[in-house]
PDB file of C-alpha atoms in Angstrom:
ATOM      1  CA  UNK A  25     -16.565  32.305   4.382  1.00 66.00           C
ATOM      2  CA  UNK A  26     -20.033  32.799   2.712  1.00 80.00           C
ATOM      3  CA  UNK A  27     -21.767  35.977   3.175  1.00 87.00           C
ATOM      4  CA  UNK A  28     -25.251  36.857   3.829  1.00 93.00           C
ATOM      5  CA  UNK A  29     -26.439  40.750   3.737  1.00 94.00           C
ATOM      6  CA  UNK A  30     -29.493  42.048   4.891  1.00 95.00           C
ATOM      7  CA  UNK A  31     -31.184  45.349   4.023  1.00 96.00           C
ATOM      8  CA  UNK A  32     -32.264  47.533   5.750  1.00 96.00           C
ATOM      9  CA  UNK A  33     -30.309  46.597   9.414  1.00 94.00           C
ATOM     10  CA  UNK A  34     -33.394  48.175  10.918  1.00 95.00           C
ATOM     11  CA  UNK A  35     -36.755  49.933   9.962  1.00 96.00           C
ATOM     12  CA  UNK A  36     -39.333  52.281  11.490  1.00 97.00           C
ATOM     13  CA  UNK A  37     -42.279  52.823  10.216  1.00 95.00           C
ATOM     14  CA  UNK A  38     -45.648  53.721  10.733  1.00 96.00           C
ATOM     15  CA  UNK A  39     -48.364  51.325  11.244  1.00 96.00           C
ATOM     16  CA  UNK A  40     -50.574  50.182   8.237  1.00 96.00           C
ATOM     17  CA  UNK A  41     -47.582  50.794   6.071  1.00 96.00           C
ATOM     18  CA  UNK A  42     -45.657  48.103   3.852  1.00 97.00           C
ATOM     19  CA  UNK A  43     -41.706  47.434   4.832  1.00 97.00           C
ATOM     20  CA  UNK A  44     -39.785  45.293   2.227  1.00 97.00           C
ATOM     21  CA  UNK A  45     -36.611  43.579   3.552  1.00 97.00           C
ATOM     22  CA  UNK A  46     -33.814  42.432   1.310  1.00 97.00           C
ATOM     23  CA  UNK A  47     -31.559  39.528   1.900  1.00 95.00           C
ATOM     24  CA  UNK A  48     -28.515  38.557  -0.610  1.00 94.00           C
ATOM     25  CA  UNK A  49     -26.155  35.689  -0.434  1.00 91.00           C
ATOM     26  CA  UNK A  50     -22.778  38.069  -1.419  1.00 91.00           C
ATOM     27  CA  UNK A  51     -20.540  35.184  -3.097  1.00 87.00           C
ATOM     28  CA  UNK A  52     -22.437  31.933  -3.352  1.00 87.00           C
ATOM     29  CA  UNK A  53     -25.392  30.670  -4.753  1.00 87.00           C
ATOM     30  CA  UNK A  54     -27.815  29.600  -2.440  1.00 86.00           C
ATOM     31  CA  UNK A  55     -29.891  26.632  -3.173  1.00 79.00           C
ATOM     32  CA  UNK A  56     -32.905  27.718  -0.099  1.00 90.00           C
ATOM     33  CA  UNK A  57     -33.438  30.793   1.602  1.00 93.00           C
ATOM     34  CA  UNK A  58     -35.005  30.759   4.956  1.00 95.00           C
ATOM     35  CA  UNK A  59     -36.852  33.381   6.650  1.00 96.00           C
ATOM     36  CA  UNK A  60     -36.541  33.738  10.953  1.00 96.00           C
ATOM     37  CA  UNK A  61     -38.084  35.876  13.283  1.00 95.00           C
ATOM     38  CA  UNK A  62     -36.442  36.338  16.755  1.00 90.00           C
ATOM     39  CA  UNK A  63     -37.976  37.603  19.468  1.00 84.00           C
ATOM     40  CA  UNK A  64     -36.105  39.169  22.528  1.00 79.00           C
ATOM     41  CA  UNK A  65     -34.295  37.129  24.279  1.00 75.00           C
ATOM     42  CA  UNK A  66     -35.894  34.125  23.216  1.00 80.00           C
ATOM     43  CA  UNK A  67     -35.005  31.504  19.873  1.00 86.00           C
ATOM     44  CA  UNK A  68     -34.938  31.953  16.499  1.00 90.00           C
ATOM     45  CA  UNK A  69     -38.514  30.940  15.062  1.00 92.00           C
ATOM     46  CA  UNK A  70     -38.851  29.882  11.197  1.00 94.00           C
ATOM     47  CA  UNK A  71     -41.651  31.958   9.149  1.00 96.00           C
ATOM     48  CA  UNK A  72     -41.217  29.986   5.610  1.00 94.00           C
ATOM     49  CA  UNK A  73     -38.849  28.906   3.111  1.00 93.00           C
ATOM     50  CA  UNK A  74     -38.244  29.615  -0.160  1.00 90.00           C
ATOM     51  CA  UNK A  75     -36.336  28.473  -3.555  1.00 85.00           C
ATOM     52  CA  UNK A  76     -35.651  30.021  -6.600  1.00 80.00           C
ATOM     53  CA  UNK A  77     -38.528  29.966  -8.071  1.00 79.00           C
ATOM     54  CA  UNK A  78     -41.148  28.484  -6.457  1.00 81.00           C
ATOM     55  CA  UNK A  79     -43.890  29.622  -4.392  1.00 85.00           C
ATOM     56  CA  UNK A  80     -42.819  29.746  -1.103  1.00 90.00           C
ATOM     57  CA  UNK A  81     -43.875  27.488   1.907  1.00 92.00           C
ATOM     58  CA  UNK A  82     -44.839  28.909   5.491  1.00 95.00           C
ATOM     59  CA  UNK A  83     -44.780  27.469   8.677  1.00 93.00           C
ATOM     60  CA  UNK A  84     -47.847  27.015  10.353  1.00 93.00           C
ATOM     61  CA  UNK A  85     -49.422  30.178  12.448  1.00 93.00           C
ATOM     62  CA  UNK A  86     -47.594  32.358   9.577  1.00 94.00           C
ATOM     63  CA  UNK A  87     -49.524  34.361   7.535  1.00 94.00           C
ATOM     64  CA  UNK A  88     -48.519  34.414   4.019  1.00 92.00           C
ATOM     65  CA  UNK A  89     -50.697  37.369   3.044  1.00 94.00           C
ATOM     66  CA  UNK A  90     -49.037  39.258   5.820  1.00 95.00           C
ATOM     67  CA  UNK A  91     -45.502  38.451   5.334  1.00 96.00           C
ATOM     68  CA  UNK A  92     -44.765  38.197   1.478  1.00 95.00           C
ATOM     69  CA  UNK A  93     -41.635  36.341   0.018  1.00 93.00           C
ATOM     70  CA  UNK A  94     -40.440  36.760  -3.291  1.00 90.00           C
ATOM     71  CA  UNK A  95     -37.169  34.672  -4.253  1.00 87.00           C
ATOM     72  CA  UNK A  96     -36.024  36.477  -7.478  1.00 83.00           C
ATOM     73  CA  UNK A  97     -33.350  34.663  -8.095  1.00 87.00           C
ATOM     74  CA  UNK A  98     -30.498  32.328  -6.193  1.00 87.00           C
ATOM     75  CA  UNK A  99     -28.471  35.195  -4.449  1.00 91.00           C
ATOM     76  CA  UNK A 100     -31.696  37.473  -3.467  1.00 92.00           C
ATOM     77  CA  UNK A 101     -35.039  36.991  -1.580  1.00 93.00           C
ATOM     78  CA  UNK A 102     -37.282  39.560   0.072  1.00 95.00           C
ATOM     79  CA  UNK A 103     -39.280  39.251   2.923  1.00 96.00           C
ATOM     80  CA  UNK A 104     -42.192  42.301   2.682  1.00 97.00           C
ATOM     81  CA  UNK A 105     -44.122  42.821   5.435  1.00 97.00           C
ATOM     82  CA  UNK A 106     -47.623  44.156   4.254  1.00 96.00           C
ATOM     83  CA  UNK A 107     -50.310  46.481   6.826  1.00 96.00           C
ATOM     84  CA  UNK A 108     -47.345  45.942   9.084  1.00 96.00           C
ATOM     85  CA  UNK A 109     -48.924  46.904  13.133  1.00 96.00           C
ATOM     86  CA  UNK A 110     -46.803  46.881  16.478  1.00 95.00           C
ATOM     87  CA  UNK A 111     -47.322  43.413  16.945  1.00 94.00           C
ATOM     88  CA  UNK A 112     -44.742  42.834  13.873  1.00 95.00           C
ATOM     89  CA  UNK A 113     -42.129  44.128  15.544  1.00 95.00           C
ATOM     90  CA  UNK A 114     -39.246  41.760  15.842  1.00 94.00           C
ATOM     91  CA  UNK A 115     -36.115  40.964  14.875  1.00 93.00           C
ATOM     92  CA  UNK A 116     -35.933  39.401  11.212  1.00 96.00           C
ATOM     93  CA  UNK A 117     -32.908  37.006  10.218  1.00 95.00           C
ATOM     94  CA  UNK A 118     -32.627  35.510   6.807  1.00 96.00           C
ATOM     95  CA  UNK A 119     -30.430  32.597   6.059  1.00 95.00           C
ATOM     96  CA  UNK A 120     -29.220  31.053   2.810  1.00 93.00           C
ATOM     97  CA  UNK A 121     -28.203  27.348   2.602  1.00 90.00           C
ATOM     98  CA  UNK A 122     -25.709  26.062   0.460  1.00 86.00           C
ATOM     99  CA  UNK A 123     -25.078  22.143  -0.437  1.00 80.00           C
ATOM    100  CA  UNK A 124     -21.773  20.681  -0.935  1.00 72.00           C
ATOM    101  CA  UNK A 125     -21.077  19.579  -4.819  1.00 67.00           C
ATOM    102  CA  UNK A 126     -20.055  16.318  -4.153  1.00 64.00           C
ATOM    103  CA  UNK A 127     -22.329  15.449  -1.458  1.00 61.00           C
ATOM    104  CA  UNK A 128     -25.436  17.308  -1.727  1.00 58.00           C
ATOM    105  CA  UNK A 129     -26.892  15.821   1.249  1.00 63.00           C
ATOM    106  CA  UNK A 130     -24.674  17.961   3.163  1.00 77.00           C
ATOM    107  CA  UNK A 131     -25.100  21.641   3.422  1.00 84.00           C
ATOM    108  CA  UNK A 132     -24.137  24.540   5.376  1.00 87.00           C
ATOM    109  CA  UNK A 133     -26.755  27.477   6.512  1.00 90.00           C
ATOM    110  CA  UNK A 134     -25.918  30.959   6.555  1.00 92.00           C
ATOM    111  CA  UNK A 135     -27.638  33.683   8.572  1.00 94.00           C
ATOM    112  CA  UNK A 136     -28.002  37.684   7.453  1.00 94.00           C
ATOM    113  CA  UNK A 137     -27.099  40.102  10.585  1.00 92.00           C
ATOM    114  CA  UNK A 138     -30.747  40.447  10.651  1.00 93.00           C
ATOM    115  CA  UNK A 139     -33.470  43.599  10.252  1.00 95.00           C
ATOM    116  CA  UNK A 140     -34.767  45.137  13.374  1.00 94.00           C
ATOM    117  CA  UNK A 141     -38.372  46.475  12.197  1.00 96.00           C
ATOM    118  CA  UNK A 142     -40.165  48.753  15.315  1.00 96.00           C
ATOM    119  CA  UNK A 143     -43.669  49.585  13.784  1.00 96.00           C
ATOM    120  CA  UNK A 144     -45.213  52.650  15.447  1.00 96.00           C
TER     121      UNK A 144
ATOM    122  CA  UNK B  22     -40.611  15.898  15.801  1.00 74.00           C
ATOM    123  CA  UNK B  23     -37.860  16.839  16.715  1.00 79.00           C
ATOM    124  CA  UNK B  24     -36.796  19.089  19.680  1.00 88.00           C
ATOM    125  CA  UNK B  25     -33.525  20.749  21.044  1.00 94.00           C
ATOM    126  CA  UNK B  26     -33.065  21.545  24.968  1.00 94.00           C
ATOM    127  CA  UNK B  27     -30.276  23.876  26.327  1.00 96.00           C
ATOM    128  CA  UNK B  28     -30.925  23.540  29.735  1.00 96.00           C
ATOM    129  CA  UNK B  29     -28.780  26.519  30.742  1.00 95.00           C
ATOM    130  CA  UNK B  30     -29.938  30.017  30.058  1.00 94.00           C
ATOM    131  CA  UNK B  31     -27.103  31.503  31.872  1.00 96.00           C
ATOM    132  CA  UNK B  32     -23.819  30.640  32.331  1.00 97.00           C
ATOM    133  CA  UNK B  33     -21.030  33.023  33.699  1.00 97.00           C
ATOM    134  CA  UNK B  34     -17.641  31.784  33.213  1.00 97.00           C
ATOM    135  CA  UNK B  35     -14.497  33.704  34.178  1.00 97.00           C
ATOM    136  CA  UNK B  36     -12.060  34.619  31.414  1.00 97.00           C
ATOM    137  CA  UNK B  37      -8.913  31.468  30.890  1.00 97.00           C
ATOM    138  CA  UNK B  38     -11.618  29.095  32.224  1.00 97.00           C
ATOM    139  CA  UNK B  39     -12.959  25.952  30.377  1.00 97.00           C
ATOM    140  CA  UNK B  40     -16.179  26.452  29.374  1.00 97.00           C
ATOM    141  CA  UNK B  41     -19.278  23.428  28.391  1.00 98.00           C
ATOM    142  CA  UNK B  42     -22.296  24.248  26.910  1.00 98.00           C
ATOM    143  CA  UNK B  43     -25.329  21.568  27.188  1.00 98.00           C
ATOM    144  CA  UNK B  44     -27.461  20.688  24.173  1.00 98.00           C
ATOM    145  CA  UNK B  45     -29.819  17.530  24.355  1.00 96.00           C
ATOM    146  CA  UNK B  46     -32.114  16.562  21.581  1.00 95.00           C
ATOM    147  CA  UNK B  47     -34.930  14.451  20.874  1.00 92.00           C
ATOM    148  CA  UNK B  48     -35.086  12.549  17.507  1.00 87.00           C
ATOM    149  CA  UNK B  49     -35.186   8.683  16.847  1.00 78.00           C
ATOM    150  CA  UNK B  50     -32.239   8.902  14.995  1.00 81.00           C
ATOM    151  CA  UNK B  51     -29.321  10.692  14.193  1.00 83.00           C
ATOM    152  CA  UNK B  52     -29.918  13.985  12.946  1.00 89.00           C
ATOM    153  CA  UNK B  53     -28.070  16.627  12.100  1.00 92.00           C
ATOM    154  CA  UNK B  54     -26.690  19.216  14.561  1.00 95.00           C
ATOM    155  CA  UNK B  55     -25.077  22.684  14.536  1.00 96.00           C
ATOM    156  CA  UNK B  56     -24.008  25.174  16.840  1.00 97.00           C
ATOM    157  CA  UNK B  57     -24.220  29.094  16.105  1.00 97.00           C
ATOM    158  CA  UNK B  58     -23.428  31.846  17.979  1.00 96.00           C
ATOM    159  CA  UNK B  59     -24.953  35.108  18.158  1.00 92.00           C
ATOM    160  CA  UNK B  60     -23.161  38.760  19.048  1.00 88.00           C
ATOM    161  CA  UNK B  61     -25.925  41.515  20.956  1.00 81.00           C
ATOM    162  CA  UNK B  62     -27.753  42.902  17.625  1.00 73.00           C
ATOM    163  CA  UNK B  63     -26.326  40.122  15.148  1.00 77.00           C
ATOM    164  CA  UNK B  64     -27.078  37.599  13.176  1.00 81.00           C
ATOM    165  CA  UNK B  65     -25.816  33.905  13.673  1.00 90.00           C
ATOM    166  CA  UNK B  66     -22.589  32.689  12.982  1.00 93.00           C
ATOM    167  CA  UNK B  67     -21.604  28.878  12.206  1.00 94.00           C
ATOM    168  CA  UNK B  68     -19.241  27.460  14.895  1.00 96.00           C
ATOM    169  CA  UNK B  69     -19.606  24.025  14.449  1.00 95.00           C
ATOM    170  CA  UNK B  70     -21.787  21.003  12.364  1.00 93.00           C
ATOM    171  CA  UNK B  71     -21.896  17.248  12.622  1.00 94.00           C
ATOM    172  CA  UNK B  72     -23.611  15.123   9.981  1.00 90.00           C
ATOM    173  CA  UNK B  73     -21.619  11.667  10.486  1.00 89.00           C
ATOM    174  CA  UNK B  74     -18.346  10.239  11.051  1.00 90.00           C
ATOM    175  CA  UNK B  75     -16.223  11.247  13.910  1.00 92.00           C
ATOM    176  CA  UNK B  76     -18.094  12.441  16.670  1.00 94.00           C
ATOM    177  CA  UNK B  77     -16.026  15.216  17.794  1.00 97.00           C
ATOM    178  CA  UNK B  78     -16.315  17.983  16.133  1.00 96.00           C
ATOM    179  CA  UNK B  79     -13.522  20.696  15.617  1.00 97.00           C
ATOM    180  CA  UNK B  80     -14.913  24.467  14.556  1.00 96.00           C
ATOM    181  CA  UNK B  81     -13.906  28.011  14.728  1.00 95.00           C
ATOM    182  CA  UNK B  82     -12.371  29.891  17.426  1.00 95.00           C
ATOM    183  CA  UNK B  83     -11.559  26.992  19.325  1.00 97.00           C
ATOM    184  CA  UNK B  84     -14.828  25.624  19.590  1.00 98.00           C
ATOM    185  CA  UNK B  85     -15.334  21.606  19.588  1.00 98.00           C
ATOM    186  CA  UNK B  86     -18.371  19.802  20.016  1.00 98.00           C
ATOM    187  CA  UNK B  87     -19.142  16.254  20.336  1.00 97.00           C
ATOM    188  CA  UNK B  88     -21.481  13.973  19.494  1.00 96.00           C
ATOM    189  CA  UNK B  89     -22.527  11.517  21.797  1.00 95.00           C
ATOM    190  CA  UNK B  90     -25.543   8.954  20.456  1.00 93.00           C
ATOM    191  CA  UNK B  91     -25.973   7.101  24.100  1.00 93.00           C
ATOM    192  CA  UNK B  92     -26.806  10.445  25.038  1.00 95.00           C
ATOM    193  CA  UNK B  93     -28.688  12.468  22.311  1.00 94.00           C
ATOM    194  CA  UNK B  94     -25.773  15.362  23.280  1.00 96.00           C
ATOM    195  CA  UNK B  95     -24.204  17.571  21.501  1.00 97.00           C
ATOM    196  CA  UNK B  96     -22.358  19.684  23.869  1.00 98.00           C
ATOM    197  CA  UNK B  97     -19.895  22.559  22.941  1.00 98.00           C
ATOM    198  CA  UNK B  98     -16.613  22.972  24.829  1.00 98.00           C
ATOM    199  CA  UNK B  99     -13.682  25.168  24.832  1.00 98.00           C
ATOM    200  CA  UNK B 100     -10.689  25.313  27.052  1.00 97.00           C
ATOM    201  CA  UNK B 101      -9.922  28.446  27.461  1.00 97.00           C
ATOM    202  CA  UNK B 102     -12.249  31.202  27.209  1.00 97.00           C
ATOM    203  CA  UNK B 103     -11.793  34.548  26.157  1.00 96.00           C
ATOM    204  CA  UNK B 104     -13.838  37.912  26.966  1.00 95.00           C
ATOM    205  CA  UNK B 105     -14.866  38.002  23.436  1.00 94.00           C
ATOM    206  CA  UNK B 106     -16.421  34.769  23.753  1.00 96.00           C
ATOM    207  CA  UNK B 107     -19.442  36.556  25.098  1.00 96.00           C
ATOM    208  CA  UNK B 108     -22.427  36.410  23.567  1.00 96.00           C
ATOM    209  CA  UNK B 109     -25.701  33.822  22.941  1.00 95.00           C
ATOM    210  CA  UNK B 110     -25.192  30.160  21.853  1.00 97.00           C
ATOM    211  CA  UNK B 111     -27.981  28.179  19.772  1.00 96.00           C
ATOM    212  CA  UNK B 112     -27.400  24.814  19.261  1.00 97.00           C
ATOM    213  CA  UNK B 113     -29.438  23.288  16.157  1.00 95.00           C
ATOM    214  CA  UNK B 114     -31.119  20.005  14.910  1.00 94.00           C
ATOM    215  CA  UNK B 115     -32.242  19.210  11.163  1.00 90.00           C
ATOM    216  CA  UNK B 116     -33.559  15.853  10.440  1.00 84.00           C
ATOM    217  CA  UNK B 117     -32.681  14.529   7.395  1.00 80.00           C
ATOM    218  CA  UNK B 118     -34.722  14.967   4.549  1.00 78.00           C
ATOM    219  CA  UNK B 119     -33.278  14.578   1.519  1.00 75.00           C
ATOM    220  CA  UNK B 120     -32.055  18.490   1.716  1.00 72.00           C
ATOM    221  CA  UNK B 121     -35.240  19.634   2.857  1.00 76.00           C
ATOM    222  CA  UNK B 122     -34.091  19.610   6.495  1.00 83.00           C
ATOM    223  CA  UNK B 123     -35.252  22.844   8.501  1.00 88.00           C
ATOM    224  CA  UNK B 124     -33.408  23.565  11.739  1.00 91.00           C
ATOM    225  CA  UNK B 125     -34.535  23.489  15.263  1.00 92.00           C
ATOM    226  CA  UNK B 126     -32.870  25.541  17.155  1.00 94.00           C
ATOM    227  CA  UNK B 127     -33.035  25.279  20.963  1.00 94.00           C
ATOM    228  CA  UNK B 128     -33.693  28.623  22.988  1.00 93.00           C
ATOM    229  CA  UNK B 129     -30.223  29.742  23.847  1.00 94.00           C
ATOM    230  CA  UNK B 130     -27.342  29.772  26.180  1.00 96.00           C
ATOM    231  CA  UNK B 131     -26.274  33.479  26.936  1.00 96.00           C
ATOM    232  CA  UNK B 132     -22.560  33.161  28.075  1.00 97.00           C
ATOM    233  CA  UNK B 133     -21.145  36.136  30.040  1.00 97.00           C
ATOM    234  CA  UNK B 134     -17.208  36.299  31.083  1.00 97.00           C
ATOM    235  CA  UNK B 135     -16.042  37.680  33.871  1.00 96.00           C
ATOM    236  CA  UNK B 136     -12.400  39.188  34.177  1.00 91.00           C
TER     237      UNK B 136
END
């Protein structure tokens, strides 16, 4: 099956500092990448979404100056989390969607085994 | 919008024993729906996904899902569960939108098995 990697697996750093997260779809192109953050024990929120590309879009309450995408090209995006302060620890999870050739309105999501980022 | 409910936080099955997880969603029409699972520490892994045709669902490690309109369900089953098994289930709606769908996943269903 498609594989997603994430780098790091988890982070610590000090607060005020910049942490850059990689995430790389291993043996399939992925038409959107999708950024997650999970807190404990609770659901899998999305942050934004991005395409090759483009600009990326954020959901609402997500600071795009705070949590900066680039999406370099179809197999890599990276999530970089800028001035990062406690409150920004979480559990990050990217995914990378792929559509089916012959029927592109169906597609399957895959999900990166996630960065755990603990800012001190 | 659309929402997804798993009404059971919990469940504690014990291992051999059938096992249904709940997943009700609110959307005018049919969207599309997934179920993922998630080890302690991991990322999400694909069990199962319905976008049309039959409603039940066949996935990996003996998971099956199925569909049910009448009820806006989409509840996961397996008949015979296994002490690996444990870990958190998210069940997941996208509306369709021309491949901009985003999910919505509910908050979870942490399964533990008991020998």
């Amino acid at each position: 099956g498609a594989v997603v990697s994430q780098h790091p697996s988890w982070v610590i750093c000090k607060s005020g500092t910049s942490v850059k997260i990689e995430c790389r779809s291993l043996d399939f192109q992925a038409t959107t990448m999708f950024w997650y953050r999970q807190f404990p024990k609770q659901s899998l929120m999305l942050m934004a979404t991005s395409n090759e590309g483009s600009k990326a879009t954020y959901e609402q309450g997500v600071e795009k100056d705070k949590f900066l995408i680039n999406h370099a090209s179809l197999t890599l995006s990276t999530l970089t989390v800028t001035s990062a302060h406690p409150e920004d620890s979480s559990f990050y999870i990217c995914s990378a969607r792929v559509v089916q050739r012959l029927a592109r309105s169906k597609w399957t999501q895959y999900f990166g085994p996630g960065t755990r980022l603990l800012v001190l | 919008a659309q929402s997804v409910t798993q009404p059971d936080i919990h469940i504690t099955v014990s291992e051999g024993a059938s096992l249904e997880l709940r997943c009700n969603y609110s959307y005018g029409a049919t969207p599309y729906l997934f179920w993922y699972v998630q080890s302690p520490g991991q990322g999400l892994q694909l069990l199962l996904k319905y976008f049309s045709g039959d409603t039940l669902v066949q996935g990996i490690k003996g998971f099956e899902a199925e569909f049910k309109r009448s009820q806006s369900s989409f509840n996961l089953r397996k008949p015979s569960v296994h002490w690996s098994d444990a870990a958190e289930y998210f069940c997941a709606v996208g509306v369709p939108n021309f491949g901009n769908e985003k999910l919505t996943f509910g908050t979870g269903t942490r399964l533990t098995i008991i020998p």
